[in-house]
Tab-separated table of C-alpha atoms in Angstrom:
chain	number	residue	atom	x	y	z
A	1	MET	CA	27.719	6.827	3.681
A	2	ARG	CA	29.593	7.886	6.558
A	3	ALA	CA	28.989	11.450	6.028
A	4	ALA	CA	25.024	11.073	5.907
A	5	ARG	CA	25.352	8.781	9.029
A	6	LEU	CA	27.179	11.565	10.897
A	7	ILE	CA	24.277	14.506	9.988
A	8	LYS	CA	21.932	11.707	11.142
A	9	MET	CA	23.630	11.329	14.289
A	10	VAL	CA	23.823	14.995	14.687
A	11	LEU	CA	20.073	15.476	14.052
A	12	LEU	CA	19.271	12.796	16.379
A	13	LEU	CA	20.889	14.371	19.272
A	14	GLN	CA	19.676	17.749	18.398
A	15	THR	CA	16.205	16.258	18.587
A	16	ARG	CA	16.673	14.594	21.882
A	17	ALA	CA	18.404	16.094	25.123
A	18	SER	CA	20.688	12.802	25.242
A	19	MET	CA	21.033	9.459	24.041
A	20	THR	CA	23.293	6.592	24.958
A	21	ALA	CA	25.850	4.557	22.792
A	22	ALA	CA	23.463	1.585	22.780
A	23	GLU	CA	20.466	3.930	21.523
A	24	LEU	CA	22.414	5.581	18.766
A	25	ALA	CA	24.041	2.278	17.726
A	26	ARG	CA	20.386	0.901	17.407
A	27	GLU	CA	19.009	3.810	15.486
A	28	LEU	CA	22.080	4.200	12.820
A	29	GLU	CA	22.368	0.586	12.881
A	30	VAL	CA	26.198	0.233	13.518
A	31	SER	CA	27.993	-1.084	16.163
A	32	GLU	CA	28.637	1.118	19.865
A	33	ARG	CA	32.388	1.286	18.639
A	34	THR	CA	31.536	2.868	15.575
A	35	ILE	CA	29.317	5.315	17.524
A	36	THR	CA	32.433	6.078	19.691
A	37	ARG	CA	34.600	6.574	16.555
A	38	ASP	CA	31.710	8.966	15.121
A	39	ALA	CA	31.341	11.097	18.292
A	40	GLN	CA	35.142	11.954	18.148
A	41	ALA	CA	34.893	12.774	14.368
A	42	LEU	CA	32.098	15.222	14.990
A	43	SER	CA	34.074	17.086	18.031
A	44	GLU	CA	37.240	17.097	15.797
A	45	ALA	CA	35.223	18.737	13.130
A	46	GLY	CA	34.067	21.348	15.779
A	47	ILE	CA	30.367	19.903	16.633
A	48	PRO	CA	30.272	19.991	20.410
A	49	VAL	CA	29.262	16.872	20.982
A	50	TYR	CA	29.987	15.480	24.760
A	51	ALA	CA	30.032	12.220	26.316
A	52	ASP	CA	28.430	12.013	29.955
A	53	ARG	CA	30.199	8.922	32.013
A	54	GLY	CA	28.604	6.477	34.014
A	55	ARG	CA	25.490	4.457	34.002
A	56	ALA	CA	23.076	7.386	33.326
A	57	GLY	CA	25.496	8.667	30.738
A	58	GLY	CA	25.061	9.336	27.155
A	59	TYR	CA	26.209	11.507	24.290
A	60	ARG	CA	24.537	15.141	24.020
A	61	LEU	CA	24.973	18.447	21.986
A	62	VAL	CA	26.351	21.492	24.637
A	63	GLY	CA	26.455	25.019	24.245
A	64	GLY	CA	22.785	24.980	22.851
A	65	TYR	CA	24.209	23.802	19.568
A	66	ARG	CA	22.107	23.738	16.459
A	67	THR	CA	22.957	22.646	13.069
A	68	ARG	CA	21.443	24.266	10.091
A	69	LEU	CA	21.392	20.980	8.287
A	70	THR	CA	17.478	20.822	8.302
A	71	GLY	CA	16.635	21.866	4.803
A	72	LEU	CA	14.620	18.905	2.914
A	73	ALA	CA	15.723	17.626	-0.269
A	74	ARG	CA	13.092	16.946	-2.869
A	75	SER	CA	13.141	13.453	-2.283
A	76	GLU	CA	12.853	13.502	1.566
A	77	ALA	CA	10.013	15.952	0.972
A	78	GLU	CA	8.249	13.704	-1.095
A	79	ALA	CA	8.818	11.009	1.190
A	80	LEU	CA	7.838	12.457	4.373
A	81	PHE	CA	4.044	12.692	2.786
A	82	LEU	CA	4.101	9.242	2.550
A	83	SER	CA	5.292	8.662	6.161
A	84	GLY	CA	1.539	7.461	7.332
A	85	VAL	CA	2.021	4.361	5.337
A	86	PRO	CA	5.335	2.820	6.580
A	87	GLY	CA	4.727	-0.615	5.034
A	88	ALA	CA	4.490	0.777	1.572
A	89	LEU	CA	7.688	2.917	2.049
A	90	ARG	CA	9.735	-0.036	3.047
A	91	ASP	CA	8.428	-2.078	0.350
A	92	MET	CA	9.447	0.964	-2.250
A	93	GLY	CA	13.021	1.239	-0.512
A	94	LEU	CA	12.338	4.531	0.773
A	95	GLN	CA	12.183	3.906	4.445
A	96	ASP	CA	16.037	5.883	4.841
A	97	THR	CA	14.792	8.683	2.860
A	98	ALA	CA	11.421	9.135	5.137
A	99	SER	CA	13.286	8.611	8.371
A	100	ALA	CA	15.933	11.372	7.280
A	101	ALA	CA	13.188	13.795	6.434
A	102	ARG	CA	11.527	12.920	9.897
A	103	LEU	CA	14.627	13.935	11.781
A	104	LYS	CA	15.242	16.952	9.908
A	105	VAL	CA	11.633	18.178	10.716
A	106	SER	CA	11.565	17.324	14.269
A	107	ALA	CA	15.130	19.261	14.737
A	108	ALA	CA	13.470	22.540	13.139
A	109	LEU	CA	10.421	22.033	15.663
A	110	ARG	CA	10.128	23.529	19.051
A	111	PRO	CA	11.152	21.247	21.858
A	112	SER	CA	7.601	21.329	23.075
A	113	VAL	CA	6.070	19.451	19.680
A	114	ARG	CA	9.170	17.578	18.986
A	115	ASP	CA	7.457	14.304	20.085
A	116	ALA	CA	4.545	14.888	17.821
A	117	SER	CA	5.606	11.964	15.399
A	118	ARG	CA	5.932	9.603	18.125
A	119	THR	CA	2.476	10.584	19.818
A	120	ALA	CA	0.834	10.445	16.032
A	121	ALA	CA	2.533	6.934	15.753
A	122	GLN	CA	0.993	5.902	19.007
A	123	ARG	CA	-2.511	6.803	17.832
A	124	PHE	CA	-2.676	5.880	14.208
A	125	HIS	CA	-1.085	3.010	12.274
A	126	LEU	CA	-2.760	1.903	8.749
A	127	ASP	CA	-2.441	-1.842	8.187
A	128	ALA	CA	-3.869	-2.022	4.296
A	129	PRO	CA	-3.641	-5.814	3.335
A	130	ALA	CA	-7.041	-7.884	4.057
A	131	TRP	CA	-7.351	-10.160	7.181
A	132	PHE	CA	-6.295	-13.719	6.626
A	133	SER	CA	-4.037	-12.942	3.481
A	134	GLU	CA	0.050	-12.903	3.453
A	135	PRO	CA	1.043	-9.706	1.494
A	136	ARG	CA	4.186	-10.315	-0.629
A	137	THR	CA	6.332	-7.401	-1.903
A	138	PRO	CA	7.408	-7.754	-5.464
A	139	GLU	CA	10.605	-8.207	-6.144
A	140	LEU	CA	11.051	-5.546	-8.935
A	141	LEU	CA	8.942	-2.857	-6.786
A	142	PRO	CA	11.878	-0.670	-5.677
A	143	ALA	CA	12.920	-0.398	-9.369
A	144	VAL	CA	9.697	0.522	-10.377
A	145	ALA	CA	9.229	2.998	-7.765
A	146	GLU	CA	12.520	4.463	-8.600
A	147	ALA	CA	11.543	5.160	-11.844
A	148	VAL	CA	8.222	6.298	-10.850
A	149	TRP	CA	10.081	8.967	-8.958
A	150	ASP	CA	12.471	9.872	-11.305
A	151	ASP	CA	10.056	10.056	-14.289
A	152	ARG	CA	11.953	7.651	-16.316
A	153	PRO	CA	10.882	5.339	-18.936
A	154	VAL	CA	10.969	1.346	-18.676
A	155	VAL	CA	11.550	-1.399	-20.686
A	156	ALA	CA	9.356	-3.885	-18.702
A	157	ARG	CA	8.467	-7.769	-19.228
A	158	TYR	CA	5.575	-9.175	-17.751
A	159	ARG	CA	3.583	-12.211	-17.858
A	160	ARG	CA	0.098	-12.370	-19.745
A	161	ALA	CA	-1.866	-15.611	-19.677
A	162	ALA	CA	0.823	-18.180	-20.973
A	163	SER	CA	2.984	-15.908	-22.491
A	164	GLU	CA	5.259	-12.638	-21.824
A	165	VAL	CA	4.872	-9.183	-23.469
A	166	GLU	CA	7.611	-6.587	-23.516
A	167	ARG	CA	6.617	-2.654	-23.533
A	168	THR	CA	8.091	0.603	-23.016
A	169	LEU	CA	6.068	2.448	-20.400
A	170	GLU	CA	6.175	5.834	-18.898
A	171	PRO	CA	5.334	5.086	-15.205
A	172	TYR	CA	3.186	7.706	-13.709
A	173	GLY	CA	2.115	5.941	-10.170
A	174	LEU	CA	1.898	3.194	-8.126
A	175	VAL	CA	-1.303	2.228	-6.057
A	176	LEU	CA	-1.376	-0.312	-3.105
A	177	LYS	CA	-4.687	-2.102	-3.203
A	178	ALA	CA	-5.577	-4.887	-0.475
A	179	GLY	CA	-1.844	-5.909	-0.223
A	180	LEU	CA	-1.049	-5.894	-4.049
A	181	TRP	CA	0.941	-3.349	-5.731
A	182	TYR	CA	-0.115	-1.639	-9.042
A	183	LEU	CA	1.413	0.444	-11.977
A	184	CYS	CA	-0.355	3.073	-13.641
A	185	ALA	CA	1.755	3.854	-16.919
A	186	ARG	CA	1.187	5.252	-20.335
A	187	VAL	CA	2.584	3.147	-23.260
A	188	SER	CA	5.091	5.166	-24.759
A	189	GLY	CA	4.442	6.876	-28.158
A	190	THR	CA	0.750	6.585	-27.370
A	191	GLU	CA	-1.787	8.394	-25.361
A	192	ALA	CA	-2.986	5.013	-23.655
A	193	PHE	CA	-2.883	4.792	-20.017
A	194	ARG	CA	-2.843	1.302	-18.461
A	195	VAL	CA	-2.586	-0.573	-15.393
A	196	TYR	CA	-0.210	-3.265	-14.562
A	197	ARG	CA	0.105	-5.814	-11.502
A	198	ILE	CA	3.669	-5.229	-10.324
A	199	ASP	CA	4.239	-9.072	-9.356
A	200	ARG	CA	3.601	-10.289	-12.758
A	201	PHE	CA	6.538	-8.263	-13.871
A	202	THR	CA	9.727	-10.311	-14.873
A	203	ALA	CA	12.245	-7.676	-15.866
A	204	VAL	CA	12.186	-4.004	-15.506
A	205	THR	CA	15.166	-2.041	-17.295
A	206	PRO	CA	14.934	1.992	-16.534
A	207	GLY	CA	15.941	4.418	-19.470
A	208	PRO	CA	18.683	7.124	-19.287
A	209	GLU	CA	16.520	9.864	-20.051
A	210	ARG	CA	13.371	11.425	-18.623
A	211	PHE	CA	9.809	11.631	-20.153
A	212	ARG	CA	7.854	14.374	-19.863
A	213	ARG	CA	4.747	14.093	-17.503
A	214	GLU	CA	1.552	15.094	-18.058
A	215	GLU	CA	0.962	17.640	-15.438
A	216	GLY	CA	-2.666	17.465	-15.442
A	217	PHE	CA	-2.616	13.558	-14.641
A	218	ASP	CA	-4.550	12.745	-11.195
A	219	LEU	CA	-3.569	9.500	-9.964
A	220	PRO	CA	-6.512	9.116	-7.439
A	221	GLY	CA	-9.002	9.857	-9.933
A	222	PHE	CA	-7.501	7.877	-13.062
A	223	TRP	CA	-7.493	4.682	-10.214
A	224	ALA	CA	-10.903	5.295	-9.025
A	225	GLU	CA	-12.278	5.453	-13.035
A	226	ARG	CA	-10.318	2.337	-13.760
A	227	ALA	CA	-11.661	0.342	-10.836
A	228	GLU	CA	-15.034	1.212	-11.616
A	229	GLU	CA	-14.583	0.033	-15.089
A	230	PHE	CA	-13.045	-2.987	-13.611
A	231	ALA	CA	-15.920	-4.046	-11.381
A	232	ARG	CA	-18.469	-3.382	-14.170
A	233	SER	CA	-16.287	-5.392	-16.861
A	234	VAL	CA	-16.207	-8.442	-14.528
A	235	LEU	CA	-19.924	-8.553	-13.460
A	236	ARG	CA	-20.872	-9.732	-16.861
A	237	SER	CA	-23.986	-11.862	-16.030
A	238	GLU	CA	-27.293	-11.405	-13.614
A	239	ILE	CA	-29.021	-13.595	-11.429
A	240	SER	CA	-32.468	-13.594	-9.880
A	241	VAL	CA	-32.664	-14.109	-6.207
A	242	ARG	CA	-35.111	-14.234	-3.004
A	243	LEU	CA	-33.552	-13.277	0.084
A	244	SER	CA	-34.866	-13.372	3.458
A	245	PRO	CA	-34.566	-10.616	6.186
A	246	ASP	CA	-31.584	-12.171	7.603
A	247	GLY	CA	-30.204	-12.849	3.813
A	248	VAL	CA	-30.742	-8.924	3.379
A	249	ARG	CA	-28.342	-8.447	6.162
A	250	GLN	CA	-25.907	-10.800	5.479
A	251	LEU	CA	-25.530	-10.048	1.488
A	252	PRO	CA	-22.688	-7.516	1.806
A	253	HIS	CA	-20.622	-10.206	3.556
A	254	VAL	CA	-20.706	-12.378	0.866
A	255	LEU	CA	-20.593	-10.069	-2.088
A	256	ASP	CA	-18.895	-6.826	-2.750
A	257	PRO	CA	-20.579	-4.257	-0.384
A	258	ALA	CA	-20.837	-1.806	-3.067
A	259	THR	CA	-22.485	-4.226	-5.447
A	260	ALA	CA	-24.958	-5.770	-2.601
A	261	LYS	CA	-26.008	-2.342	-1.783
A	262	GLY	CA	-26.642	-1.274	-5.359
A	263	ALA	CA	-28.687	-4.664	-5.794
A	264	LEU	CA	-30.664	-4.060	-2.904
A	265	GLY	CA	-31.472	-0.694	-3.619
A	266	THR	CA	-33.747	-2.074	-6.728
A	267	SER	CA	-35.440	-4.915	-4.864
A	268	GLY	CA	-38.910	-5.051	-4.636
A	269	VAL	CA	-41.688	-4.881	-1.754
A	270	PRO	CA	-40.913	-7.812	0.656
A	271	ASP	CA	-43.798	-10.420	0.756
A	272	GLU	CA	-45.571	-11.562	3.953
A	273	GLN	CA	-42.460	-13.325	5.405
A	274	GLY	CA	-40.090	-10.246	4.461
A	275	TRP	CA	-38.408	-12.113	1.856
A	276	VAL	CA	-37.410	-9.662	-1.205
A	277	THR	CA	-36.553	-10.392	-4.830
A	278	VAL	CA	-33.341	-9.023	-6.024
A	279	THR	CA	-31.395	-9.108	-9.236
A	280	LEU	CA	-27.666	-9.564	-8.725
A	281	PRO	CA	-24.776	-8.941	-11.027
A	282	VAL	CA	-22.257	-11.636	-10.855
A	283	GLU	CA	-19.071	-12.715	-12.711
A	284	THR	CA	-20.233	-16.258	-13.656
A	285	GLU	CA	-22.630	-18.853	-12.544
A	286	GLU	CA	-19.823	-21.032	-10.743
A	287	VAL	CA	-18.544	-17.839	-8.913
A	288	ALA	CA	-22.314	-17.005	-8.023
A	289	ARG	CA	-22.819	-20.431	-6.559
A	290	ALA	CA	-19.679	-20.319	-4.662
A	291	GLN	CA	-20.829	-16.710	-2.988
A	292	LEU	CA	-24.225	-17.715	-2.314
A	293	ARG	CA	-23.276	-20.872	-0.423
A	294	GLY	CA	-22.427	-18.624	2.533
A	295	LEU	CA	-26.343	-17.456	2.602
A	296	GLY	CA	-27.454	-21.001	3.201
A	297	PRO	CA	-31.007	-21.027	3.628
A	298	GLU	CA	-31.458	-17.512	3.588
A	299	VAL	CA	-31.557	-17.682	-0.403
A	300	GLU	CA	-33.226	-19.031	-3.028
A	301	VAL	CA	-32.283	-18.650	-6.706
A	302	LEU	CA	-34.939	-18.185	-9.238
A	303	ALA	CA	-32.949	-17.551	-12.422
A	304	PRO	CA	-31.107	-18.581	-14.381
A	305	ALA	CA	-32.666	-22.363	-14.260
A	306	SER	CA	-29.360	-24.138	-14.621
A	307	LEU	CA	-28.099	-22.426	-11.615
A	308	ARG	CA	-31.106	-22.747	-9.524
A	309	GLU	CA	-30.389	-27.080	-10.530
A	310	ARG	CA	-27.049	-26.759	-9.243
A	311	CYS	CA	-27.920	-25.083	-6.167
A	312	ALA	CA	-31.013	-27.484	-5.351
A	313	ARG	CA	-28.319	-30.298	-5.917
A	314	ASP	CA	-25.846	-28.809	-3.322
A	315	ALA	CA	-28.744	-28.123	-1.005
A	316	ALA	CA	-29.886	-31.863	-1.160
A	317	ARG	CA	-26.396	-33.364	-0.623
A	318	SER	CA	-26.212	-30.849	2.316
A	319	ALA	CA	-29.395	-32.536	3.834
A	320	ALA	CA	-28.240	-35.795	3.004
A	321	LEU	CA	-25.113	-35.314	5.173
A	322	TYR	CA	-27.021	-34.033	8.259
A	323	ARG	CA	-29.962	-36.716	8.522
């Protein structure tokens, strides 16, 4: 642990011209007294760390010293490619690995471009979860992420309806979708790949041996295919509605935008008032009823009759409230 901290300290000083004890303590998450001891240990080991005294003082490397400890380990190289999603790195327990990788890359760069990571971070930040939702990191995510990185099978217990199921899985990849973490895995002993919500796992036990990963596995392609299948499986019913021009514009805001676009693409010719008839795929009548409330008087349900009657009763109750 101390050796890793000393290396990180040298890389920090190589990347920046000078750093105060307070700045180093903050970066390395230790006390200033520990920084003083570490600087002395580095000097005794032959690394020319010099301490400038006074208010403007700090620690620096002298004599143009440059460490050769800039080679990336495999885990650091992998984490580096995820540096644009700091929240995901933190959730998976990889923030320290990514930090070390960024330091090594910065130390190997020319002085004129060493601040590239800082300037890039000032210009782009990814905030994946939707508005008005509080993302929660699943407790078992770091254990699952470690198994994914090491290609180790896991015995996982997860909640399914009112019961718990146990499976031995070969974890291939993780997906963060709208603040929720999913595991794409193959069930051991089969060719079946499945998707699991990690917050439904109740126990994860990694195996001692590594599994042989299918080299051609395409995680983005697999996820896109399964997401499309999921969307089709959820939208099991159809309803027919009339939409005003305002209703047409608002429809993508109350339904899934892709579903709304597809439905509007098959709509008929507008009538004299500009209203169009559209067939909408929906999960259930109850879900459709809740979604269509957002359109108010800009939509009229035509079929099925049961949904039309329920919407008519809702409209009558609303009208009575505003008399």
